[in-house]
Tab-separated table of C-alpha atoms and ligand atoms in Angstrom:
chain	number	residue	atom	x	y	z
S	1	MET	CA	-31.327	4.597	24.588
S	2	SER	CA	-30.762	1.280	22.886
S	3	ALA	CA	-29.117	-0.442	19.973
S	4	ILE	CA	-31.077	-0.651	16.724
S	5	THR	CA	-32.781	-3.985	17.156
S	6	ASN	CA	-35.150	-6.200	15.288
S	7	HIS	CA	-38.191	-4.006	15.502
S	8	MET	CA	-40.281	-5.420	12.680
S	9	PRO	CA	-41.095	-8.781	11.127
S	10	THR	CA	-38.324	-10.355	9.056
S	11	ALA	CA	-40.225	-10.000	5.781
S	12	GLU	CA	-40.627	-6.251	6.344
S	13	LEU	CA	-36.936	-5.832	7.070
S	14	GLN	CA	-36.078	-7.779	3.936
S	15	LYS	CA	-38.365	-5.629	1.847
S	16	LEU	CA	-36.817	-2.412	3.146
S	17	ASP	CA	-33.349	-3.865	2.721
S	18	SER	CA	-33.860	-4.643	-0.914
S	19	ALA	CA	-35.620	-1.307	-1.525
S	20	HIS	CA	-32.744	0.847	-0.223
S	21	HIS	CA	-29.626	-1.130	0.514
S	22	MET	CA	-27.164	-2.087	-2.238
S	23	HIS	CA	-25.125	-5.122	-1.160
S	24	PRO	CA	-21.489	-5.801	-2.003
S	25	PHE	CA	-20.782	-8.793	-4.269
S	26	THR	CA	-24.497	-9.588	-4.636
S	27	THR	CA	-26.973	-9.792	-7.501
S	28	GLY	CA	-29.549	-7.385	-6.120
S	29	SER	CA	-32.511	-8.667	-8.142
S	30	GLU	CA	-31.841	-12.238	-7.017
S	31	LEU	CA	-31.609	-11.144	-3.396
S	32	ALA	CA	-34.814	-9.120	-3.684
S	33	ALA	CA	-36.682	-12.277	-4.700
S	34	LYS	CA	-35.175	-14.310	-1.881
S	35	GLY	CA	-34.731	-11.811	0.971
S	36	ALA	CA	-31.497	-11.277	2.890
S	37	ARG	CA	-30.698	-13.158	6.056
S	38	VAL	CA	-31.068	-10.592	8.830
S	39	ILE	CA	-28.557	-10.962	11.654
S	40	THR	CA	-29.613	-9.261	14.847
S	41	ARG	CA	-27.183	-10.356	17.594
S	42	ALA	CA	-24.062	-12.373	18.159
S	43	LYS	CA	-22.195	-13.848	21.108
S	44	GLY	CA	-19.061	-15.955	21.171
S	45	VAL	CA	-19.054	-17.998	17.965
S	46	TYR	CA	-22.820	-17.796	17.375
S	47	LEU	CA	-24.946	-15.406	15.345
S	48	THR	CA	-28.705	-15.004	15.946
S	49	ASP	CA	-30.973	-14.137	13.029
S	50	SER	CA	-34.237	-12.178	13.080
S	51	ASP	CA	-36.215	-15.415	13.452
S	52	GLY	CA	-34.213	-16.356	16.561
S	53	VAL	CA	-32.170	-19.080	14.861
S	54	GLU	CA	-28.670	-19.537	16.325
S	55	ILE	CA	-26.044	-20.057	13.635
S	56	LEU	CA	-22.461	-21.210	14.142
S	57	ASP	CA	-20.241	-18.683	12.372
S	58	ALA	CA	-17.370	-20.676	10.895
S	59	MET	CA	-16.249	-17.600	8.890
S	60	ALA	CA	-15.806	-15.155	11.831
S	61	GLY	CA	-17.887	-12.664	9.846
S	62	LEU	CA	-15.594	-11.927	6.901
S	63	TRP	CA	-12.500	-13.604	8.398
S	64	CYS	CA	-12.255	-10.923	11.053
S	65	VAL	CA	-13.989	-11.572	14.361
S	66	ASN	CA	-10.964	-13.344	15.754
S	67	ILE	CA	-11.763	-12.916	19.470
S	68	GLY	CA	-15.426	-13.805	18.936
S	69	TYR	CA	-18.549	-11.681	19.308
S	70	GLY	CA	-19.833	-9.790	22.305
S	71	ARG	CA	-16.674	-8.788	24.156
S	72	ASP	CA	-17.765	-6.005	26.513
S	73	GLU	CA	-14.204	-4.749	26.984
S	74	LEU	CA	-14.112	-3.493	23.385
S	75	ALA	CA	-17.466	-1.761	23.746
S	76	GLU	CA	-16.321	-0.090	26.966
S	77	VAL	CA	-13.076	1.142	25.440
S	78	ALA	CA	-14.943	2.528	22.399
S	79	ALA	CA	-17.425	4.378	24.626
S	80	ARG	CA	-14.641	5.780	26.830
S	81	GLN	CA	-12.637	6.932	23.821
S	82	MET	CA	-15.670	8.529	22.191
S	83	ARG	CA	-16.270	10.543	25.333
S	84	GLU	CA	-12.649	11.613	25.651
S	85	LEU	CA	-11.641	12.256	22.039
S	86	PRO	CA	-14.111	10.882	19.444
S	87	TYR	CA	-12.141	12.139	16.488
S	88	TYR	CA	-9.042	13.949	15.584
S	89	ASN	CA	-6.910	13.539	12.511
S	90	THR	CA	-3.250	12.661	12.122
S	91	PHE	CA	-2.571	15.023	9.217
S	92	PHE	CA	-0.442	18.183	9.404
S	93	GLN	CA	1.809	17.297	12.314
S	94	THR	CA	-0.789	16.238	14.863
S	95	THR	CA	-1.269	13.004	16.741
S	96	HIS	CA	-3.114	11.519	19.714
S	97	VAL	CA	-2.481	8.929	22.391
S	98	PRO	CA	-4.437	5.911	20.980
S	99	VAL	CA	-2.665	6.047	17.631
S	100	ILE	CA	0.745	6.414	19.271
S	101	ALA	CA	0.068	3.435	21.532
S	102	LEU	CA	-1.244	1.270	18.717
S	103	ALA	CA	1.641	2.057	16.364
S	104	GLN	CA	4.103	1.210	19.132
S	105	LYS	CA	2.305	-2.054	19.887
S	106	LEU	CA	2.257	-3.082	16.218
S	107	ALA	CA	5.978	-2.330	15.881
S	108	GLU	CA	6.552	-4.591	18.878
S	109	LEU	CA	4.434	-7.449	17.512
S	110	ALA	CA	5.570	-7.273	13.891
S	111	PRO	CA	8.644	-9.288	12.974
S	112	GLY	CA	12.082	-7.937	12.032
S	113	ASP	CA	12.457	-4.223	11.438
S	114	LEU	CA	8.804	-3.572	10.562
S	115	ASN	CA	8.569	-0.679	13.015
S	116	HIS	CA	6.397	1.951	11.351
S	117	VAL	CA	2.678	2.040	10.608
S	118	PHE	CA	0.663	4.054	8.067
S	119	PHE	CA	-2.971	3.694	9.072
S	120	ALA	CA	-6.023	3.298	6.840
S	121	GLY	CA	-9.679	2.477	7.295
S	122	SER	CA	-9.621	-0.949	5.625
S	123	GLY	CA	-7.504	-3.531	3.863
S	124	SER	CA	-8.332	-2.044	0.455
S	125	GLU	CA	-7.189	1.380	1.529
S	126	ALA	CA	-4.004	-0.033	3.036
S	127	ASN	CA	-3.165	-1.800	-0.205
S	128	ASP	CA	-3.811	1.420	-2.124
S	129	THR	CA	-1.344	3.040	0.261
S	130	ASN	CA	1.135	0.275	-0.541
S	131	ILE	CA	0.940	0.875	-4.283
S	132	ARG	CA	1.656	4.593	-3.843
S	133	MET	CA	4.239	4.009	-1.124
S	134	VAL	CA	6.417	1.518	-3.007
S	135	ARG	CA	6.324	3.593	-6.200
S	136	THR	CA	7.171	6.721	-4.221
S	137	TYR	CA	9.947	4.861	-2.392
S	138	TRP	CA	11.694	3.934	-5.654
S	139	GLN	CA	11.062	7.360	-7.087
S	140	MET	CA	12.697	8.984	-4.056
S	141	LYS	CA	15.632	6.633	-4.476
S	142	GLY	CA	16.092	7.944	-8.001
S	143	LYS	CA	14.449	4.989	-9.792
S	144	PRO	CA	11.048	6.291	-10.946
S	145	GLU	CA	10.827	3.649	-13.650
S	146	LYS	CA	10.816	0.891	-10.989
S	147	ASN	CA	7.027	1.072	-10.676
S	148	ILE	CA	5.506	-2.291	-11.651
S	149	LEU	CA	3.879	-4.388	-8.949
S	150	ILE	CA	3.656	-8.110	-9.517
S	151	SER	CA	0.751	-9.976	-7.984
S	152	ARG	CA	-1.055	-13.244	-8.657
S	153	LYS	CA	-4.128	-14.443	-10.479
S	154	ASN	CA	-6.963	-15.240	-8.065
S	155	ALA	CA	-5.393	-13.100	-5.325
S	156	TYR	CA	-7.656	-10.841	-3.288
S	157	HIS	CA	-6.312	-7.528	-2.064
S	158	GLY	CA	-9.485	-5.438	-1.905
S	159	SER	CA	-11.969	-3.893	-4.323
S	160	SER	CA	-10.963	-0.239	-4.702
S	161	MET	CA	-9.314	0.833	-7.988
S	162	GLY	CA	-5.806	0.142	-6.721
S	163	SER	CA	-6.335	-2.880	-4.517
S	164	GLY	CA	-8.784	-4.438	-6.984
S	165	SER	CA	-6.111	-4.092	-9.663
S	166	LEU	CA	-3.541	-5.732	-7.408
S	167	GLY	CA	-5.941	-8.585	-6.856
S	168	GLY	CA	-6.239	-11.147	-9.594
S	169	MET	CA	-10.001	-11.711	-9.670
S	170	SER	CA	-11.359	-11.640	-13.230
S	171	GLY	CA	-14.850	-10.637	-12.035
S	172	ILE	CA	-13.418	-7.499	-10.391
S	173	HIS	CA	-11.216	-6.624	-13.391
S	174	ALA	CA	-14.232	-6.928	-15.685
S	175	GLN	CA	-15.962	-3.913	-14.117
S	176	GLY	CA	-14.850	-0.303	-13.912
S	177	GLY	CA	-11.717	-0.180	-16.005
S	178	LEU	CA	-9.316	-2.258	-13.931
S	179	PRO	CA	-6.486	-3.059	-13.661
S	180	ILE	CA	-4.683	0.272	-13.451
S	181	PRO	CA	-1.390	0.388	-15.410
S	182	ASN	CA	1.787	-1.371	-14.336
S	183	ILE	CA	0.285	-4.215	-12.370
S	184	HIS	CA	1.351	-7.657	-13.598
S	185	HIS	CA	-0.135	-11.014	-12.548
S	186	ILE	CA	1.533	-14.414	-12.392
S	187	ASN	CA	-0.105	-17.779	-11.673
S	188	GLN	CA	-1.140	-18.914	-8.202
S	189	PRO	CA	0.351	-21.907	-6.346
S	190	ASP	CA	-2.920	-23.907	-6.401
S	191	TRP	CA	-1.601	-27.449	-6.766
S	192	TYR	CA	-4.992	-29.154	-6.332
S	193	SER	CA	-6.625	-27.414	-9.286
S	194	GLU	CA	-3.679	-26.635	-11.508
S	195	GLY	CA	-0.848	-29.005	-10.511
S	196	GLY	CA	-1.652	-31.777	-12.988
S	197	GLN	CA	0.726	-34.720	-12.670
S	198	SER	CA	3.521	-32.850	-10.870
S	199	THR	CA	4.169	-33.289	-7.155
S	200	PRO	CA	3.106	-30.408	-4.935
S	201	GLU	CA	6.796	-29.619	-4.262
S	202	GLU	CA	7.699	-29.479	-7.949
S	203	PHE	CA	4.651	-27.392	-8.681
S	204	GLY	CA	5.289	-24.935	-5.804
S	205	LEU	CA	8.813	-24.341	-7.060
S	206	ALA	CA	7.682	-23.904	-10.673
S	207	ARG	CA	4.993	-21.406	-9.714
S	208	ALA	CA	7.475	-19.412	-7.570
S	209	GLN	CA	9.895	-19.357	-10.483
S	210	GLU	CA	7.250	-17.647	-12.574
S	211	LEU	CA	8.133	-14.592	-10.494
S	212	GLU	CA	11.731	-14.753	-11.670
S	213	THR	CA	10.621	-15.218	-15.288
S	214	ALA	CA	8.329	-12.195	-15.022
S	215	ILE	CA	11.073	-10.036	-13.471
S	216	LEU	CA	13.477	-11.000	-16.253
S	217	GLU	CA	10.870	-10.280	-18.932
S	218	LEU	CA	9.745	-6.942	-17.478
S	219	GLY	CA	13.263	-5.939	-16.448
S	220	GLU	CA	14.567	-5.916	-12.895
S	221	GLU	CA	14.851	-2.121	-13.080
S	222	ARG	CA	11.097	-1.870	-13.725
S	223	VAL	CA	9.757	-4.086	-10.911
S	224	ALA	CA	9.014	-2.347	-7.602
S	225	ALA	CA	7.393	-5.052	-5.514
S	226	PHE	CA	5.715	-8.432	-5.313
S	227	ILE	CA	2.530	-8.721	-3.245
S	228	ALA	CA	0.835	-11.872	-1.985
S	229	GLU	CA	-1.194	-13.311	0.831
S	230	PRO	CA	0.901	-15.849	2.786
S	231	ILE	CA	-2.111	-18.139	2.331
S	232	GLN	CA	-4.707	-17.007	-0.216
S	233	GLY	CA	-7.996	-16.466	1.552
S	234	ALA	CA	-10.810	-15.285	-0.688
S	235	GLY	CA	-9.280	-17.210	-3.581
S	236	GLY	CA	-10.340	-20.398	-1.773
S	237	VAL	CA	-7.903	-20.892	1.158
S	238	ILE	CA	-5.086	-22.097	-1.017
S	239	ILE	CA	-2.183	-23.311	1.116
S	240	PRO	CA	0.928	-23.203	-1.048
S	241	PRO	CA	3.325	-26.190	-1.261
S	242	SER	CA	6.265	-25.893	1.166
S	243	THR	CA	8.686	-25.112	-1.687
S	244	TYR	CA	6.856	-21.980	-2.765
S	245	TRP	CA	7.631	-19.221	-0.267
S	246	PRO	CA	11.384	-19.868	0.242
S	247	GLU	CA	11.850	-19.533	-3.507
S	248	ILE	CA	9.806	-16.325	-3.628
S	249	GLN	CA	11.936	-14.856	-0.842
S	250	ARG	CA	15.129	-15.845	-2.671
S	251	ILE	CA	13.934	-14.177	-5.884
S	252	CYS	CA	12.836	-10.948	-4.155
S	253	ASP	CA	16.240	-10.737	-2.405
S	254	LYS	CA	18.187	-11.460	-5.587
S	255	TYR	CA	16.499	-8.769	-7.697
S	256	ASP	CA	15.945	-6.139	-4.995
S	257	ILE	CA	12.160	-6.377	-5.227
S	258	LEU	CA	10.153	-5.279	-2.190
S	259	LEU	CA	8.046	-8.058	-0.708
S	260	ILE	CA	4.574	-7.116	0.499
S	261	ALA	CA	2.798	-9.707	2.622
S	262	ASP	CA	-0.938	-9.087	2.631
S	263	GLU	CA	-1.723	-10.185	6.201
S	264	VAL	CA	-5.299	-8.912	6.192
S	265	ILE	CA	-6.566	-12.455	6.841
S	266	CYS	CA	-3.423	-14.258	8.015
S	267	GLY	CA	-2.439	-11.654	10.585
S	268	PHE	CA	-3.159	-11.670	14.312
S	269	GLY	CA	-3.070	-15.356	14.993
S	270	ARG	CA	-5.081	-16.994	12.255
S	271	THR	CA	-2.300	-19.352	11.158
S	272	GLY	CA	-0.965	-20.099	14.677
S	273	ASN	CA	1.613	-17.303	14.708
S	274	TRP	CA	1.072	-13.579	15.060
S	275	PHE	CA	1.578	-13.232	11.327
S	276	GLY	CA	1.285	-15.593	8.363
S	277	SER	CA	4.735	-14.415	7.276
S	278	GLU	CA	6.168	-16.233	10.286
S	279	THR	CA	4.231	-19.384	9.441
S	280	VAL	CA	5.540	-19.474	5.867
S	281	GLY	CA	9.011	-18.189	6.812
S	282	ILE	CA	9.327	-14.891	4.907
S	283	ARG	CA	10.784	-11.466	5.729
S	284	PRO	CA	8.413	-8.929	4.158
S	285	ASP	CA	9.283	-5.247	3.715
S	286	ILE	CA	5.628	-4.269	4.177
S	287	MET	CA	2.698	-6.053	5.777
S	288	THR	CA	-0.903	-5.074	5.068
S	289	VAL	CA	-3.159	-5.460	8.106
S	290	ALA	CA	-6.895	-4.966	8.795
S	291	LYS	CA	-9.722	-7.314	9.877
S	292	GLY	CA	-8.276	-9.181	12.907
S	293	LEU	CA	-6.461	-6.029	14.027
S	294	SER	CA	-9.731	-4.934	15.664
S	295	SER	CA	-11.468	-8.334	15.395
S	296	GLY	CA	-13.783	-6.460	13.020
S	297	TYR	CA	-15.412	-4.449	15.855
S	298	VAL	CA	-14.454	-1.178	14.152
S	299	PRO	CA	-12.995	-0.502	10.684
S	300	ILE	CA	-9.209	-0.085	10.698
S	301	GLY	CA	-6.331	-1.133	8.478
S	302	GLY	CA	-2.745	-0.224	7.902
S	303	SER	CA	0.623	-0.830	6.310
S	304	ILE	CA	3.436	-1.873	8.653
S	305	VAL	CA	6.702	-0.952	6.959
S	306	SER	CA	10.427	-1.458	7.455
S	307	ASP	CA	12.891	1.036	8.904
S	308	GLU	CA	14.418	1.449	5.455
S	309	ILE	CA	11.128	2.282	3.693
S	310	ALA	CA	10.013	4.627	6.469
S	311	SER	CA	13.323	6.472	6.437
S	312	VAL	CA	13.054	7.102	2.691
S	313	ILE	CA	9.361	8.025	2.671
S	314	ASP	CA	9.722	10.258	5.722
S	315	SER	CA	12.580	12.166	4.111
S	316	GLY	CA	10.007	13.954	1.934
S	317	GLU	CA	6.265	14.600	2.046
S	318	PHE	CA	4.090	11.614	1.179
S	319	ASN	CA	0.984	13.204	-0.320
S	320	HIS	CA	-1.348	10.525	0.929
S	321	GLY	CA	-3.742	9.890	3.800
S	322	TYR	CA	-7.311	9.229	4.790
S	323	THR	CA	-9.609	11.217	7.079
S	324	TYR	CA	-9.784	8.118	9.257
S	325	SER	CA	-6.051	7.203	9.181
S	326	GLY	CA	-5.406	6.346	12.820
S	327	HIS	CA	-8.949	7.115	13.988
S	328	PRO	CA	-8.772	7.371	17.805
S	329	VAL	CA	-11.784	5.144	18.516
S	330	ALA	CA	-10.603	2.489	16.049
S	331	ALA	CA	-7.063	2.664	17.444
S	332	ALA	CA	-8.263	2.304	21.023
S	333	VAL	CA	-10.449	-0.671	20.165
S	334	ALA	CA	-7.661	-2.335	18.175
S	335	LEU	CA	-5.303	-1.873	21.092
S	336	GLU	CA	-7.788	-3.463	23.487
S	337	ASN	CA	-8.263	-6.340	21.041
S	338	LEU	CA	-4.501	-6.909	20.932
S	339	ARG	CA	-4.370	-6.788	24.733
S	340	ILE	CA	-7.004	-9.541	24.915
S	341	LEU	CA	-5.239	-11.646	22.264
S	342	GLU	CA	-2.027	-11.410	24.310
S	343	GLU	CA	-3.431	-11.797	27.806
S	344	GLU	CA	-5.655	-14.724	26.886
S	345	ASN	CA	-2.867	-16.370	24.861
S	346	VAL	CA	-5.137	-16.639	21.843
S	347	VAL	CA	-2.290	-17.230	19.401
S	348	ASP	CA	-1.013	-20.132	21.553
S	349	HIS	CA	-4.579	-21.448	21.697
S	350	VAL	CA	-4.648	-21.562	17.895
S	351	ARG	CA	-1.215	-23.161	17.663
S	352	ASN	CA	-1.548	-25.717	20.446
S	353	VAL	CA	-5.242	-26.331	21.132
S	354	ALA	CA	-7.900	-25.223	18.671
S	355	GLY	CA	-5.688	-25.443	15.552
S	356	PRO	CA	-4.512	-29.057	16.027
S	357	TYR	CA	-7.991	-30.173	17.146
S	358	LEU	CA	-9.696	-28.522	14.183
S	359	LYS	CA	-7.027	-29.904	11.804
S	360	GLU	CA	-7.647	-33.487	12.882
S	361	LYS	CA	-11.445	-33.148	12.543
S	362	TRP	CA	-11.324	-31.099	9.326
S	363	GLU	CA	-8.959	-33.487	7.589
S	364	SER	CA	-11.256	-36.372	8.579
S	365	LEU	CA	-13.808	-34.915	6.129
S	366	ALA	CA	-11.498	-36.068	3.321
S	367	ASP	CA	-13.120	-39.528	3.574
S	368	HIS	CA	-16.415	-38.062	2.326
S	369	PRO	CA	-17.252	-39.133	-1.293
S	370	LEU	CA	-17.629	-35.493	-2.333
S	371	VAL	CA	-14.342	-34.236	-0.883
S	372	GLY	CA	-11.210	-34.266	-3.045
S	373	GLU	CA	-9.007	-32.490	-0.568
S	374	ALA	CA	-9.404	-31.128	2.970
S	375	LYS	CA	-6.577	-28.789	3.987
S	376	ILE	CA	-6.081	-26.412	6.868
S	377	GLU	CA	-3.430	-24.216	8.395
S	378	GLY	CA	-4.173	-22.877	11.875
S	379	MET	CA	-7.786	-21.716	11.697
S	380	MET	CA	-8.218	-21.319	7.923
S	381	GLY	CA	-9.264	-24.333	5.931
S	382	SER	CA	-10.797	-25.477	2.663
S	383	ILE	CA	-12.290	-28.501	1.080
S	384	ALA	CA	-12.416	-29.066	-2.642
S	385	LEU	CA	-15.642	-30.666	-3.820
S	386	THR	CA	-15.277	-33.130	-6.665
S	387	PRO	CA	-17.344	-35.674	-8.610
S	388	ASN	CA	-14.276	-37.950	-8.777
S	389	LYS	CA	-11.766	-38.050	-5.927
S	390	ALA	CA	-9.203	-40.115	-7.781
S	391	THR	CA	-8.745	-37.671	-10.656
S	392	ARG	CA	-9.400	-34.385	-8.761
S	393	ALA	CA	-12.040	-33.775	-11.447
S	394	LYS	CA	-14.022	-30.569	-11.707
S	395	PHE	CA	-17.814	-30.669	-12.097
S	396	ALA	CA	-19.416	-30.408	-15.528
S	397	SER	CA	-21.793	-27.733	-14.180
S	398	ASP	CA	-20.770	-24.050	-14.108
S	399	PRO	CA	-18.099	-23.452	-11.456
S	400	GLY	CA	-19.781	-22.564	-8.173
S	401	THR	CA	-23.047	-24.394	-8.873
S	402	VAL	CA	-22.163	-27.222	-6.516
S	403	GLY	CA	-20.451	-24.946	-3.985
S	404	TYR	CA	-23.591	-22.847	-3.801
S	405	ILE	CA	-25.777	-25.901	-3.178
S	406	CYS	CA	-23.445	-26.985	-0.404
S	407	ARG	CA	-23.427	-23.513	1.149
S	408	GLU	CA	-27.234	-23.460	1.127
S	409	ARG	CA	-27.272	-26.812	2.969
S	410	CYS	CA	-24.859	-25.324	5.524
S	411	PHE	CA	-27.170	-22.329	6.099
S	412	ALA	CA	-30.092	-24.682	6.510
S	413	ASN	CA	-28.081	-26.557	9.129
S	414	ALA	CA	-27.236	-23.366	11.048
S	415	LEU	CA	-23.653	-23.195	9.908
S	416	VAL	CA	-21.928	-20.344	8.061
S	417	MET	CA	-19.450	-21.904	5.686
S	418	ARG	CA	-18.631	-20.008	2.503
S	419	HIS	CA	-18.053	-21.305	-0.996
S	420	VAL	CA	-15.490	-20.077	-3.490
S	421	GLY	CA	-16.393	-21.760	-6.753
S	422	ASP	CA	-16.669	-25.395	-5.746
S	423	ARG	CA	-14.415	-25.092	-2.699
S	424	MET	CA	-15.896	-24.739	0.780
S	425	ILE	CA	-13.938	-22.588	3.190
S	426	ILE	CA	-13.839	-21.843	6.890
S	427	SER	CA	-12.103	-19.238	9.016
S	428	PRO	CA	-13.738	-19.464	12.445
S	429	PRO	CA	-13.170	-17.189	15.448
S	430	LEU	CA	-9.809	-18.086	16.971
S	431	VAL	CA	-11.342	-18.557	20.403
S	432	MET	CA	-13.481	-21.480	19.235
S	433	ARG	CA	-13.519	-24.296	21.823
S	434	PRO	CA	-13.161	-28.011	21.030
S	435	GLU	CA	-16.842	-28.689	21.761
S	436	GLU	CA	-17.813	-25.947	19.303
S	437	ILE	CA	-15.434	-27.415	16.730
S	438	ASP	CA	-17.261	-30.735	17.147
S	439	ILE	CA	-20.540	-28.980	16.292
S	440	LEU	CA	-18.924	-27.294	13.275
S	441	ILE	CA	-17.697	-30.630	11.921
S	442	GLU	CA	-20.956	-32.403	12.626
S	443	ARG	CA	-22.938	-29.721	10.724
S	444	ALA	CA	-20.368	-29.626	7.898
S	445	ARG	CA	-20.604	-33.399	7.424
S	446	LEU	CA	-24.397	-33.356	7.504
S	447	SER	CA	-24.388	-30.554	4.895
S	448	LEU	CA	-21.960	-32.514	2.684
S	449	ASP	CA	-24.190	-35.580	2.946
S	450	GLU	CA	-27.272	-33.576	1.985
S	451	CYS	CA	-25.414	-31.855	-0.833
S	452	TYR	CA	-24.239	-35.231	-2.165
S	453	GLU	CA	-27.817	-36.580	-2.160
S	454	LYS	CA	-29.067	-33.458	-3.961
S	455	LEU	CA	-26.330	-33.710	-6.616
S	456	LYS	CA	-27.316	-37.334	-7.259
S	457	GLU	CA	-30.999	-36.372	-7.483
S	458	ASP	CA	-30.299	-33.470	-9.833
S	459	GLY	CA	-27.841	-35.390	-12.005
S	460	LEU	CA	-24.988	-33.028	-11.152
S	461	LEU	CA	-22.492	-35.609	-9.999
S	462	VAL	CA	-20.786	-35.436	-13.372
S	463	SER	CA	-17.143	-34.667	-14.195
S	464	ALA	CA	-16.191	-31.959	-16.663
S	465	SER	CA	-14.714	-33.494	-19.780
A	1	PMP	N1	-6.536	-8.229	1.528
A	1	PMP	C1	-7.002	-9.421	1.834
A	1	PMP	C2	-6.051	-10.605	1.870
A	1	PMP	C3	-8.352	-9.617	2.103
A	1	PMP	O1	-8.824	-10.827	2.384
A	1	PMP	C4	-9.196	-8.497	2.090
A	1	PMP	C5	-10.681	-8.619	2.420
A	1	PMP	N2	-11.261	-9.827	2.309
A	1	PMP	C6	-8.657	-7.258	1.766
A	1	PMP	C7	-7.317	-7.151	1.503
A	1	PMP	C8	-9.525	-6.044	1.658
A	1	PMP	O2	-9.898	-5.608	2.889
A	1	PMP	P1	-11.192	-4.658	3.064
A	1	PMP	O3	-12.373	-5.447	2.678
A	1	PMP	O4	-11.115	-4.303	4.536
A	1	PMP	O5	-10.973	-3.479	2.220
C-alpha cells in the first residue's frame, strides 16, 4: 500500500493531465501546450517536482500550509479518526466528538463573543453560509428588507455563486451570471494604485467613508452587513492605511450593520496575531475561516459567529448545511493543527521572529529599480512592479504581462511567488526559519534582476500614458 507517486515520466503525466483534468483559473489550451508543473512531494517549506527539483514555496500552497508540509502528527490523527469514525453528519440533531472539540477550541481562540461555529468544506462555502445567515438573521428580527451585503471591488471571497458575487473580481463576475442580487461593491483601500496625490491616511479615511455614503444611498434599513478581508489577499496583498479600519468599525456600529471579517487568509497567525481582526483592531460579528484552520491538509471552513447572531439563528430552523459540515476527519486534523500552532508558539514566532526578520529583508527589495513599493504585515507581503518608481507608474503593456514574466523567472529560480497583475505576492509557511527567508529573498532578488533585464530587452520598461 502506498501513496500515488510519480510513476511515469513527467511528459506523460502532463499529457494525461491536460487530457482529463480541468484546472481552476487556467486557460486549458495554453496549459496543454506548456504542460503543468507536477508536484510530487513536499517537506517543510519545500516542494519537489516530478523532475526532482526542490522549490521554495513562498505561497504556502494557496496561502494555507501554515505549519509547513510533512507533519506526521496530522497524518496520524487523520488515520486514527478514519478508523474510528470516518464520517458522520451533523444534521438532524446529531454530533460527534471531533466537531464538538473543534468548535469549543475555535470559540476559545476567537476574540470577543464569537463563540459559535457553523462548519463548511471551504472558504467559498462558508461565505455562502454568511450571506444566508445574515439575511436570515435580519429576517428573524423582523427586518426582511435589510438584505444587502456591501463588499469591495477587487475583494476575493471565493468562486461559488454567492461568494463569487461577494468578491469584487470583474473576471469572476463576467462568467455565469454573477453577482446575485443585493450585493453592492465599494472601492478598495489600495493607496499605491489608486491614492493619487493624497496621503495614505487621507486616502484610507476617504475609502472607508465610501461605506457610509453607500449606506446612506441604499438606506440603513436595507443594509445587512459589510464584508472584507482585514488585509486583501488575492487582490494583491493590499495592506490598508492605518485610518481605514477604525472608520469602518465606527460606521458599522453607527448604522447597525453586521461586520464580517473574512479571515480565510489572515486567520491562524498569518498577520502575527491569531486573527487579522486583532491586527487591524476590529470587532467582527462573524469571521470566515478556512485554509490555515487545517494548514490545508484537509478541506474545512466555517463561520464563527457572535452570541447574538447564534441566539437569533438558533431560535428557528436554519435550512442550510453541507454534507461535510463538521466532517470528523477534517475536524480532528484541524484540532491537531491548532494544537501544534499553540504548543510550538507559531503565532509568537510570526510576531517576534520570522515576521520581523522577513519584514526587514522584504522591505529591502524596495531599492530594486523595478520595485515601487514593498510592503508586508506578518507573513503576507507584496511588491508593486513599476517602470517608474518616482511616479508609481503602471506599465504600458497589458496588466499582468510584467508580473507573469517575473513569476516565470521565480519558477526558473526554484521559488514559488505569485503575481496578481503586476504585483508580486508572498504568503510563506509561518514556520519558515531565518535561513530559509534568506534563500527566499536571494531568489526573489535574482528573479527581479532577470525580469528587469528581460523587460529592457523586450522594450517593456515603458510607462502607461
Ligand atoms: N476568502 C478569502 C479571503 C480567500 O482568500 C479565499 C481563497 N483564496 C476564499 C475566501 C475562498 O476559499 P476556498 O477557495 O476555500 O473556497
